[in-house]
Coordinates of C-alpha atoms and ligand atoms in Angstrom, one line a residue:
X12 CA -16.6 39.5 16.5
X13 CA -19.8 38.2 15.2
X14 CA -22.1 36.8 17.8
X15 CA -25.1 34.2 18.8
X16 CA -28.5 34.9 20.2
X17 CA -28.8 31.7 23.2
X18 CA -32.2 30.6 23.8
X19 CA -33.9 30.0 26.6
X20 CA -36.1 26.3 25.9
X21 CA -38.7 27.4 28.3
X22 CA -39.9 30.7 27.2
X23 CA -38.5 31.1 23.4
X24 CA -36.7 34.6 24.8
X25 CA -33.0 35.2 24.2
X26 CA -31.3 34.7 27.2
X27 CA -27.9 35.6 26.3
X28 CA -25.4 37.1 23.4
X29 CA -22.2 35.1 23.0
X30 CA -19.4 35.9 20.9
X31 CA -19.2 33.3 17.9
X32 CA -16.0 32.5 16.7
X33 CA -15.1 31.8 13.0
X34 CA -12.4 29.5 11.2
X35 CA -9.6 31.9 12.3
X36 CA -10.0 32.5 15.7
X37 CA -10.0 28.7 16.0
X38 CA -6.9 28.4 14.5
X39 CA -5.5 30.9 16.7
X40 CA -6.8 28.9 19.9
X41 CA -5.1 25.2 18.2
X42 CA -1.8 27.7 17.6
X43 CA -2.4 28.9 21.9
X44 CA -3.2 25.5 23.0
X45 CA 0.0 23.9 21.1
X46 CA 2.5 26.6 22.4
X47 CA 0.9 26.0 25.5
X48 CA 1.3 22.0 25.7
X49 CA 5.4 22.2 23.7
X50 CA 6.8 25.6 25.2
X51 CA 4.6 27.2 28.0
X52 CA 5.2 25.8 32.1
X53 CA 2.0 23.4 31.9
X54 CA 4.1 20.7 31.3
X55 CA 7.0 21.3 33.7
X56 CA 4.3 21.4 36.7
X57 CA 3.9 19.2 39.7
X58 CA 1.3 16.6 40.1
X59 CA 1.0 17.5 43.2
X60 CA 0.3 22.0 41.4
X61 CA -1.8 19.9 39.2
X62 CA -3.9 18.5 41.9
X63 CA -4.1 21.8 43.3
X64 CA -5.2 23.4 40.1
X65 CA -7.9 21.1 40.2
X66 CA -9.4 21.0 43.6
X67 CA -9.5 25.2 43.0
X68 CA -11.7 24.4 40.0
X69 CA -14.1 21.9 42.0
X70 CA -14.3 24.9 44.7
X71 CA -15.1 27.7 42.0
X72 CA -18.0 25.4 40.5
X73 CA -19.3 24.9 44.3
X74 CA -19.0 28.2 44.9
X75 CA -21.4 29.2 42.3
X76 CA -23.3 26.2 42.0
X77 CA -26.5 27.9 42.6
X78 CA -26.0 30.7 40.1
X79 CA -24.8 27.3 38.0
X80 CA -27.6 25.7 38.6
X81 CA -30.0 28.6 37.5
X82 CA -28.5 29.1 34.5
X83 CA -28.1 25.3 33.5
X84 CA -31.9 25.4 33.9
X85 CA -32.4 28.2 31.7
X86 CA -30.5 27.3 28.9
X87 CA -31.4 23.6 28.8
X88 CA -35.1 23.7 30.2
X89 CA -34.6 20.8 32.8
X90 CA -35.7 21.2 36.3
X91 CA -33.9 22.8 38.8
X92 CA -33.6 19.8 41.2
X93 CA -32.2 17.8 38.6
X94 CA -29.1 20.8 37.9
X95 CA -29.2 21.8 41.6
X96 CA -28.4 17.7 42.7
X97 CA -27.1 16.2 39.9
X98 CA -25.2 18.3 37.0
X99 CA -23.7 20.7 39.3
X100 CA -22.3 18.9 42.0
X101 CA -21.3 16.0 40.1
X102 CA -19.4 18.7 38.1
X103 CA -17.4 19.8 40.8
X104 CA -16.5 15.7 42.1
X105 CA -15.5 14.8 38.8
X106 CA -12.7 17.3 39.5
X107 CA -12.5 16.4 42.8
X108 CA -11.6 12.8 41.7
X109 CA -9.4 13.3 39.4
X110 CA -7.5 15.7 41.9
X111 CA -7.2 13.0 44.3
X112 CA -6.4 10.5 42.2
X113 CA -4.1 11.8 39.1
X114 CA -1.0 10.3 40.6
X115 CA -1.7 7.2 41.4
X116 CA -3.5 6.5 37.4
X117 CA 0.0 8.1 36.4
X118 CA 2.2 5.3 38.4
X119 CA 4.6 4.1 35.7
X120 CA 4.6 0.5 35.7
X121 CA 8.0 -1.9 35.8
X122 CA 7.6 -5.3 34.5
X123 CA 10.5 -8.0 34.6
X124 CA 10.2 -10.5 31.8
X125 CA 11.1 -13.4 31.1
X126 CA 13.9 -12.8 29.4
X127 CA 15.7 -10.9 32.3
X128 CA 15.2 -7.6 30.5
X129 CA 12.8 -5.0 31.6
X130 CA 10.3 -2.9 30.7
X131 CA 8.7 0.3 32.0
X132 CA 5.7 1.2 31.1
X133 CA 5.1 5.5 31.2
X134 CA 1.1 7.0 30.4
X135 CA 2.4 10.7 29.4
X136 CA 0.2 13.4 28.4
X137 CA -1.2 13.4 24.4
X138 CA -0.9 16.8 23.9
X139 CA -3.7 19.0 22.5
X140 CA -6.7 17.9 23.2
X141 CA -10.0 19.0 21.6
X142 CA -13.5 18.3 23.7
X143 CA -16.8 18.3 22.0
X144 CA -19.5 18.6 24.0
X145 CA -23.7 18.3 23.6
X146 CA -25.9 20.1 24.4
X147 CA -28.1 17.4 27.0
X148 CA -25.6 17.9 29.7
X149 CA -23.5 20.8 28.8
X150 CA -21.4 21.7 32.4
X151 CA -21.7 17.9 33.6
X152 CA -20.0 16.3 30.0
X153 CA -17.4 19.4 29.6
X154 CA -16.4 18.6 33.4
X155 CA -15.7 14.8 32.5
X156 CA -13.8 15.8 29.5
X157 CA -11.8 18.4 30.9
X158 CA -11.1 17.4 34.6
X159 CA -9.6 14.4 32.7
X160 CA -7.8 16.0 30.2
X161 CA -6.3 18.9 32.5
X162 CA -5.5 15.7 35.1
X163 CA -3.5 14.3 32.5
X164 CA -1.6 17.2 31.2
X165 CA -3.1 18.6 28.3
X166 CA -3.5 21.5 27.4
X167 CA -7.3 22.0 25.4
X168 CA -10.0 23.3 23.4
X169 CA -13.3 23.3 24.6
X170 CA -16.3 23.7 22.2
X171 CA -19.7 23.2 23.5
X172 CA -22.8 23.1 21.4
X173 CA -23.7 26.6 20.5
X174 CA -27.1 26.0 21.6
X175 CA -25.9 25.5 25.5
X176 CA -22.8 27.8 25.8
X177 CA -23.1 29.6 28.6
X178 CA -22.2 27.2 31.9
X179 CA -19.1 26.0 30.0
X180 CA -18.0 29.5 29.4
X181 CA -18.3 30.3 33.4
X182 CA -16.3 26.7 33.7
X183 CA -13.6 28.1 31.5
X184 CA -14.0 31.1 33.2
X185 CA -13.1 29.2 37.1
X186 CA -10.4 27.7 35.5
X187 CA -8.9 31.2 34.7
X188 CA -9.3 31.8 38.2
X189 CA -8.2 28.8 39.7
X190 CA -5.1 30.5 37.9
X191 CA -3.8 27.8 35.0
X192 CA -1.2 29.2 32.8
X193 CA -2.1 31.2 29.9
X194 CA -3.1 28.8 26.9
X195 CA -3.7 25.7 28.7
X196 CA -7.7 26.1 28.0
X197 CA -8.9 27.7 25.5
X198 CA -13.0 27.8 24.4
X199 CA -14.5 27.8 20.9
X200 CA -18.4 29.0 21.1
X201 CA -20.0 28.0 17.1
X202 CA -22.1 25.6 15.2
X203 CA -20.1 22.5 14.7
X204 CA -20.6 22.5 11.2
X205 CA -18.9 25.9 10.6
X206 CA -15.7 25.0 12.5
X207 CA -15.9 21.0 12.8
X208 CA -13.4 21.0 9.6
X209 CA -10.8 23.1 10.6
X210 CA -10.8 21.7 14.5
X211 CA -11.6 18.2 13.8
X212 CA -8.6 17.9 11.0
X213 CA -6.0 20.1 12.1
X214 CA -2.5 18.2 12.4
X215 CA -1.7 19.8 15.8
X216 CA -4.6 18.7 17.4
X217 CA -3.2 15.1 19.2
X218 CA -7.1 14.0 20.1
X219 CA -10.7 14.3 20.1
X220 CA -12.8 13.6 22.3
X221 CA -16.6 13.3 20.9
X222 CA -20.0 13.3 22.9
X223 CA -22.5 13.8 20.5
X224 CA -25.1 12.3 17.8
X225 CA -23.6 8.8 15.8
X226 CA -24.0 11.0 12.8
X227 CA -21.8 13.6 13.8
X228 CA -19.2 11.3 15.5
X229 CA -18.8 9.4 11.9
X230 CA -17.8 13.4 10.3
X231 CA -15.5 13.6 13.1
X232 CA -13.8 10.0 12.4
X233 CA -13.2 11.2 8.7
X234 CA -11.9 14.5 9.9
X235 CA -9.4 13.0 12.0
X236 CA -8.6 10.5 9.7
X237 CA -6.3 12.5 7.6
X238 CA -3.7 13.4 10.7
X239 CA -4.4 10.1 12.2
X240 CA -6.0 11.8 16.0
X241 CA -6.7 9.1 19.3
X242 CA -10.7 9.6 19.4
X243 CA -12.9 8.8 22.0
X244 CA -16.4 8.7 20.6
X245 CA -19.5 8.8 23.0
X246 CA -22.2 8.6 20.7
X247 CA -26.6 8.1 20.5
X248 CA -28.3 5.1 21.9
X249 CA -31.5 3.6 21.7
X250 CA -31.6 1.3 24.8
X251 CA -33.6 -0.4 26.5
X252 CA -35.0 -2.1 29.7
X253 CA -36.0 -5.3 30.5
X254 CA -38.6 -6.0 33.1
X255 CA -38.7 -9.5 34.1
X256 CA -42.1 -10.8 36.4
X257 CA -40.3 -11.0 39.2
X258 CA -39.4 -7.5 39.6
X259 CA -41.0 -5.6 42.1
X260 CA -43.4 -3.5 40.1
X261 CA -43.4 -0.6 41.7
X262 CA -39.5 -0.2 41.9
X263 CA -39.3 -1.3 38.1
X264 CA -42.2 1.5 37.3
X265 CA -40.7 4.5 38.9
X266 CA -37.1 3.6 37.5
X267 CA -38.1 3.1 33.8
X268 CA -40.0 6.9 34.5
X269 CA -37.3 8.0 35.3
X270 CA -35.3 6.3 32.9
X271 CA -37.6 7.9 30.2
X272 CA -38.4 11.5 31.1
X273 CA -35.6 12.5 33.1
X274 CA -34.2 15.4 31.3
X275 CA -37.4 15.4 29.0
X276 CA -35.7 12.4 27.0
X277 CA -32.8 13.9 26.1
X278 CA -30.7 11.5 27.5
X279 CA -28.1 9.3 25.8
X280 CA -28.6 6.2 27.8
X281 CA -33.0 7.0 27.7
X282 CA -34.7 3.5 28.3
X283 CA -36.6 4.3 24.8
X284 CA -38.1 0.8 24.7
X285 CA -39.2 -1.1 27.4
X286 CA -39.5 -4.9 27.4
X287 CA -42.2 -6.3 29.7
X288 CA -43.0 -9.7 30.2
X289 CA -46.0 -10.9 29.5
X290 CA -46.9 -12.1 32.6
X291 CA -47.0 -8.4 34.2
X292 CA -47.5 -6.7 31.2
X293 CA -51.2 -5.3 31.9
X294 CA -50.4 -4.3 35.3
X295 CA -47.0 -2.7 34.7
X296 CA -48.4 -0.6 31.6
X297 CA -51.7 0.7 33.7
X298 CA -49.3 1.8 36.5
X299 CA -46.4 3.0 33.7
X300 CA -49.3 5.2 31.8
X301 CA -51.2 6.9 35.1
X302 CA -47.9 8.4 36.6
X303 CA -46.4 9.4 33.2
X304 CA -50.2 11.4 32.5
X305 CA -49.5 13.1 36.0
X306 CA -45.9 14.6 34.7
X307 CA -46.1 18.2 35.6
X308 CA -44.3 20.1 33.1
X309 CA -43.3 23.5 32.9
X310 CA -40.8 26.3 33.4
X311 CA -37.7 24.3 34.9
X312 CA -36.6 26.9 37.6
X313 CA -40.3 26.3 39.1
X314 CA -39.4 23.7 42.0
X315 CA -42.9 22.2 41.2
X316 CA -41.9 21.3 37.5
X317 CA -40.9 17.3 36.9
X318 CA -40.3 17.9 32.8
X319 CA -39.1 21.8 30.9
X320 CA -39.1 21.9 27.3
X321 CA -37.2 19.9 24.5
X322 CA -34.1 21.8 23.9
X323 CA -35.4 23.6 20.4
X324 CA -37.7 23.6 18.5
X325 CA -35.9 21.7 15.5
X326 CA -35.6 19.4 18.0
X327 CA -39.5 19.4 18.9
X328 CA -40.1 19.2 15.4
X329 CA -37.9 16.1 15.3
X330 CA -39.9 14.4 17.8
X331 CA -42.8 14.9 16.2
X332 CA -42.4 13.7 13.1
X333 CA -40.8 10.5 15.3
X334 CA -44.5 10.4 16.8
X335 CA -46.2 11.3 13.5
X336 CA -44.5 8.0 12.1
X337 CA -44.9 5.5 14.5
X338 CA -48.7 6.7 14.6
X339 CA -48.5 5.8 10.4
X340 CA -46.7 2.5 11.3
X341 CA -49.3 1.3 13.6
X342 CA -48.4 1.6 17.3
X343 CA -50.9 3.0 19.5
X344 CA -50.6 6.2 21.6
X345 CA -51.5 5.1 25.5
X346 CA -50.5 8.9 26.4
X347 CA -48.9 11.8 25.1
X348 CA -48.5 12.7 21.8
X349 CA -49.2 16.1 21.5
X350 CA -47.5 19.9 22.3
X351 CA -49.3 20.9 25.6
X352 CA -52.4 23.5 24.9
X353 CA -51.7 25.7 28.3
X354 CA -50.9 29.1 27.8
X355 CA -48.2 29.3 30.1
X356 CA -46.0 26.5 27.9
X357 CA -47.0 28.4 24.7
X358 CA -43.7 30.3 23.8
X359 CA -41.7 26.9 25.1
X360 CA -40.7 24.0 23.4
X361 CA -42.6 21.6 25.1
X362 CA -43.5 18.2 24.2
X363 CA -45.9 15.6 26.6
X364 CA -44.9 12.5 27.8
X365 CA -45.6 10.2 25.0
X366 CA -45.7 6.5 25.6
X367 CA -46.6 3.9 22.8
X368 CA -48.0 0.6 22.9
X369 CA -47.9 -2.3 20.8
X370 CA -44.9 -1.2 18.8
X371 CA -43.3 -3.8 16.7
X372 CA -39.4 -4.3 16.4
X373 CA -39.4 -3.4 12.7
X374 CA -40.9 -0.1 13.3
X375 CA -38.7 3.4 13.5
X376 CA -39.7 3.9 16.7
X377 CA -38.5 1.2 18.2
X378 CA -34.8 1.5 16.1
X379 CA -33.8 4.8 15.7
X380 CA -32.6 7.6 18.7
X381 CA -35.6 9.8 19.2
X382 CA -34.1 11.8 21.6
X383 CA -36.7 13.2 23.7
X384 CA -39.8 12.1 25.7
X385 CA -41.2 8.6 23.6
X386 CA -41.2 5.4 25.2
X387 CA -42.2 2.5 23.1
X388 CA -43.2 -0.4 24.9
X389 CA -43.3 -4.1 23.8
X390 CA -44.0 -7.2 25.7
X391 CA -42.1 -10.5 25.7
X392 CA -42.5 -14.6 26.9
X393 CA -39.4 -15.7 27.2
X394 CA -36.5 -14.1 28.7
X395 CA -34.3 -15.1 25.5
X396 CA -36.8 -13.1 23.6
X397 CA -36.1 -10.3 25.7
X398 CA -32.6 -10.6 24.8
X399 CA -32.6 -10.8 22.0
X400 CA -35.1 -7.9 21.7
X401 CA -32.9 -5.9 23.2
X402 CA -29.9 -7.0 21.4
X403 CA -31.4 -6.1 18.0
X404 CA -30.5 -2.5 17.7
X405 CA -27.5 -0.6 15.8
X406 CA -26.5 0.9 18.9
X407 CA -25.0 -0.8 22.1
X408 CA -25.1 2.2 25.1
X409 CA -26.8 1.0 27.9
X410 CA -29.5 -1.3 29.3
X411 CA -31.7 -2.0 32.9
X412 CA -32.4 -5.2 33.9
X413 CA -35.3 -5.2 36.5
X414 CA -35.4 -8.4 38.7
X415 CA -35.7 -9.3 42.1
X416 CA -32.7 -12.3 41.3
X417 CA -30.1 -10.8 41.2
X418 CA -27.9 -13.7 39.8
X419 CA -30.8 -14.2 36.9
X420 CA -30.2 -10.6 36.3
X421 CA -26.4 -10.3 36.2
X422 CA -26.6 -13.7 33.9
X423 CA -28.6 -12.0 31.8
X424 CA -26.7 -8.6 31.6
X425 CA -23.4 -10.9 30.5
X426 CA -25.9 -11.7 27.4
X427 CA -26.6 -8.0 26.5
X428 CA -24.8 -6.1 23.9
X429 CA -24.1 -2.7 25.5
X430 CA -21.6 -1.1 27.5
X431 CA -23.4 -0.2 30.3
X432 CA -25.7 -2.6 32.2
X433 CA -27.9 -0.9 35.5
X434 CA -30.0 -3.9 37.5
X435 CA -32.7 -2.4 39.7
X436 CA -31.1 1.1 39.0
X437 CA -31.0 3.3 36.1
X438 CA -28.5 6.5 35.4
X439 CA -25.8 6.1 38.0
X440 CA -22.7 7.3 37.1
X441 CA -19.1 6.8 39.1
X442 CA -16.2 8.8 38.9
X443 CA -14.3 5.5 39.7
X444 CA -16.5 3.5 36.8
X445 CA -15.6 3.3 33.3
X446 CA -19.0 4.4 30.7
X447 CA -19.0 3.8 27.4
X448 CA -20.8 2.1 24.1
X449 CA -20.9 -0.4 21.9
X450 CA -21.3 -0.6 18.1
X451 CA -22.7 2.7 16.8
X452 CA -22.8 4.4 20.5
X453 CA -19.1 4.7 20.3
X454 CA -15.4 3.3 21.6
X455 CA -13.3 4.2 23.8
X456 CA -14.6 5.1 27.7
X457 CA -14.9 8.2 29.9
X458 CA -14.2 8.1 33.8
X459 CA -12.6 5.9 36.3
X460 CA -8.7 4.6 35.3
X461 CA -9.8 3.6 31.8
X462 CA -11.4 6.5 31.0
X463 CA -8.6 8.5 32.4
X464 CA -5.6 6.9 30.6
X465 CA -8.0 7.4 26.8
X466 CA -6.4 11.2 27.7
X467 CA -2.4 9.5 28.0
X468 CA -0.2 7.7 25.9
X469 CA 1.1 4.9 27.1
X470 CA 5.4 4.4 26.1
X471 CA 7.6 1.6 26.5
X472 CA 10.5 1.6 27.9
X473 CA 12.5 -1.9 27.2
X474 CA 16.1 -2.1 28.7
X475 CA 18.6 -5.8 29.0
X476 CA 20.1 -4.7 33.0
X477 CA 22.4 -8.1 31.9
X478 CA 25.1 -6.6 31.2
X479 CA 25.9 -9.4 28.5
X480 CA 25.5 -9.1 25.0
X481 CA 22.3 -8.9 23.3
X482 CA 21.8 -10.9 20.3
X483 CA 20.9 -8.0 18.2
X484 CA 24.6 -6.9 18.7
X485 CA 26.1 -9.8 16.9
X486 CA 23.3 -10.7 14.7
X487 CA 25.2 -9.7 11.4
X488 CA 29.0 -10.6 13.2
X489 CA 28.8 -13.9 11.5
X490 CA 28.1 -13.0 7.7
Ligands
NAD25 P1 -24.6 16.7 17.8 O1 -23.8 15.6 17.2 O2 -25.5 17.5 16.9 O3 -23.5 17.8 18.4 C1 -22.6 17.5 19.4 C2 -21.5 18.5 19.4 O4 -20.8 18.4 18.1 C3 -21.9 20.0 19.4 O5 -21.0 20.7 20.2 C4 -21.9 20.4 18.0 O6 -21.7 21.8 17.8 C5 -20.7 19.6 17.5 N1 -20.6 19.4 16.0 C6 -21.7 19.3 15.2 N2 -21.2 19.1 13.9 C7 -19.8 19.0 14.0 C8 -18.8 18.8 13.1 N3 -19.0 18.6 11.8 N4 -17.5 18.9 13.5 C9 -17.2 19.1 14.9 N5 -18.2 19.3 15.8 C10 -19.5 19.3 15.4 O7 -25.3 16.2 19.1 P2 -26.3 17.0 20.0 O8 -27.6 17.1 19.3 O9 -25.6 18.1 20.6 O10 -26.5 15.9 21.2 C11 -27.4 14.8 21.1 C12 -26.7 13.6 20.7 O11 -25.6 13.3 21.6 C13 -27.6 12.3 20.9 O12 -27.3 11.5 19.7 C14 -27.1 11.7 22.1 O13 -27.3 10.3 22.2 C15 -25.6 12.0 22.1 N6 -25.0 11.9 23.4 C16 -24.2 10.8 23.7 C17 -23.7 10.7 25.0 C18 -22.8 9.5 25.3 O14 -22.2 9.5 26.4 N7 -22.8 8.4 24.5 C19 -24.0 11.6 26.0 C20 -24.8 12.7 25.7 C21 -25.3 12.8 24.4

């Protein structure tokens, strides 16, 4: 089998070999993963097995969540707190919750009508189910997709981005353990591109579901458009966040850091533009531009480092020629800008915190996903400017509001064209709370009961208990 070097981000050094599968293997795992879901025991076990299966999946990630950890951090760059705190654990819950909670979102419902008939209302499992995953959170997003999927009954194929393989292979690797039945998950390492057609429009395959760039999402759509596949698309976002003058400054500062250069930018929901208004504008970029020169970046499994490298260095070239532009279209560069010059970041991808200043709406920077550590920011006067500011994108993800009224702010977030709305927090996600986009960040929603039942089907089951007649029984008596 032909394989692929992985990179680590931080030091340009291959950290690992993975095997690298081609159009037939693929077709072998869709033939495994539908014999699995029609003839194999999957479907004919318990909710109550299924539960168990994944609580023994949240214990395997725990019990290697360090190892986890380390080796999220060297194949994505990004500190170790933030894989040690955040990706791993919240890997393991996500299971957890969907453990816990599998059989109450899989109630069927009755409803009595008006008529005096009835209906019941079942959410059954779709089938096969493929999950496409990016490389920005690569355990965390496979855990969503596949807690859900497995809590609903399908059986599926996992492909990560070949760039990040590694912690979803150990995932697959736990669920093995945890002891599921042969078939049931099944894991395709390769470049999308090579393998997207035959995955993406295979007639076996029941559903997609899609985290990845708006680009690659709109392949996917006409893919899956020729066997007619449920999709869930999680796609890019340029969003932003508002700060209104009655935030408190230093809360609003540290949150839209945060919201910025966690993950050195590479986050879907990145605050990319901040809106300020005018009233605190000075004193908001001064603080904004002294913390985000202190940054300390560097090799992620260093407990000291606060930002690792960009992912690649396609994808450092991509950010550069983002910067390169907005220098040509006229914003000003407050900080940033640049590849660092110390010689221990030399072999890394790294990038500096970039932040730009008087950026106008029309510009690229301030419309298209840059996807790594460039903050434009813009002031406002009016708070329906800043609405409509932050209304004028193509994409709809996410947006902070930062305000110390709360009812102005949640007034305001009823106004604002995304999916996702955080006031006087940024980046909190729920296993109980639907997430999703707008416009060209997406449809359809991961997490809590909604994003659970995108994984069913939902039948209807209509019945007349009467007893009587139905009209449709003597509808052509008369003739
Ligand atoms: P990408 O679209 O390049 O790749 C995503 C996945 O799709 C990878 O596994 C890749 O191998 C696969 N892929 C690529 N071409 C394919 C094809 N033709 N058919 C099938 N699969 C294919 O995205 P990326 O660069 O890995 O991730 C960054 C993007 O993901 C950003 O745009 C970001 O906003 C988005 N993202 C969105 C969310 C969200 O929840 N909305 C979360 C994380 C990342």
């Amino acid at each position: 089998m032909k394989t692929e070097k992985v990179i680590n981000p931080a030091t340009g050094a291959v950290l690992a070999e993975v095997p690298c599968a081609d159009k037939e293997d693929i077709k072998r795992a869709i033939a495994q993963a539908r014999r699995a879901f029609d003839h194999g025991p999957w479907t004919k076990v318990s909710l109550t097995q299924r539960k168990e299966y994944l609580l023994k999946i949240a214990q395997g990630i725990m019990d290697r969540a360090e190892q986890l950890a380390q080796l999220e951090t060297k194949n994505t760059g990004k500190p170790i707190k933030e894989t040690t705190f955040m990706d791993i654990p919240s890997s393991a819950k996500t299971f957890e919750y969907f453990a816990h909670n599998l059989e109450r979102y899989l109630k069927s419902k009755r409803m009595n009508l008006d008529s005096g008939a009835q209906s019941y209302l079942f959410p059954e499992s779709r089938g096969v189910v493929v999950l496409i995953v990016p490389w920005n959170y690569p355990l965390l997003i496979a855990s969503w997709k596949l807690a859900q999927a497995l809590a609903a009954g399908n059986t599926v194929i996992l492909k990560p981005s070949s760039l990040t393989a590694l912690t979803a292979l150990e995932l697959v690797k736990i669920a093995k353990e945890a002891g599921l039945p042969n078939g049931v998950v099944n894991v395709i390492n390769a470049p999308g591109a090579t393998v997207g057609s035959v995955l993406c429009s295979d007639s076996r395959v029941d559903m997609i579901s899609f985290t990845g760039s708006t680009q690659t999402g709109q392949e996917i759509m006409r893919l899956a458009s020729s066997s007619t596949k449920k999709l869930i698309m999680e796609l890019g976002g340029k969003s932003a966040s508002i700060i209104l003058a009655d935030c408190d400054l230093e809360t609003a500062v540290g949150g839209a850091l945060t919201s910025i250069f966690l993950n050195q930018g590479q986050m879907c929901t990145a605050m990319s533009r901040i809106l300020i208004d005018k009233k605190i504008f000075s004193q908001f970029v001064e603080q904004f531009v002294e913390k985000a020169k202190k940054i300390k970046l560097g090799n992620g499994l260093d407990s000291k480092t606060q930002m690792g490298p960009l992912i690649s260095a396609q994808q450092r070239e991509k950010v550069i020629a983002y910067v390169e532009q907005g220098k040509k279209e006229g914003a000003k560069i407050l900080c940033g800008g640049k590849i660092p010059q110390s010689p221990e970041l030399k072999n890394g991808f790294f990038f500096e915190p970039t932040v730009f200043g008087q950026v106008d709406e029309q510009m690229s920077i301030f419309q298209e996903e840059i996807f790594g550590p460039v903050v434009c920011l813009s002031e406002f006067s009016q708070e329906e400017e800043a609405q409509r500011l932050a209304n004028d994108s193509n994409f709809g993800l996410a947006c902070c509001i930062w305000s110390s009224d709360l009812e102005r702010a949640k007034n305001l977030s009823r106004k604002i064209n995304a999916g996702t709305i955080w006031i006087n927090t940024y980046g909190m996600f729920y296993n109980e709370a639907p997430y999703g986009g707008f416009k060209q960040s997406g449809f359809g929603k991961e997490l809590g009961r909604e994003g659970f039942l995108e994984y069913t089907r939902l039948k209807h089951v209509n019945l007349d208990p009467s007893g009587e007649k139905p009209l449709v029984s003597y509808w052509y008596a008369f003739g």
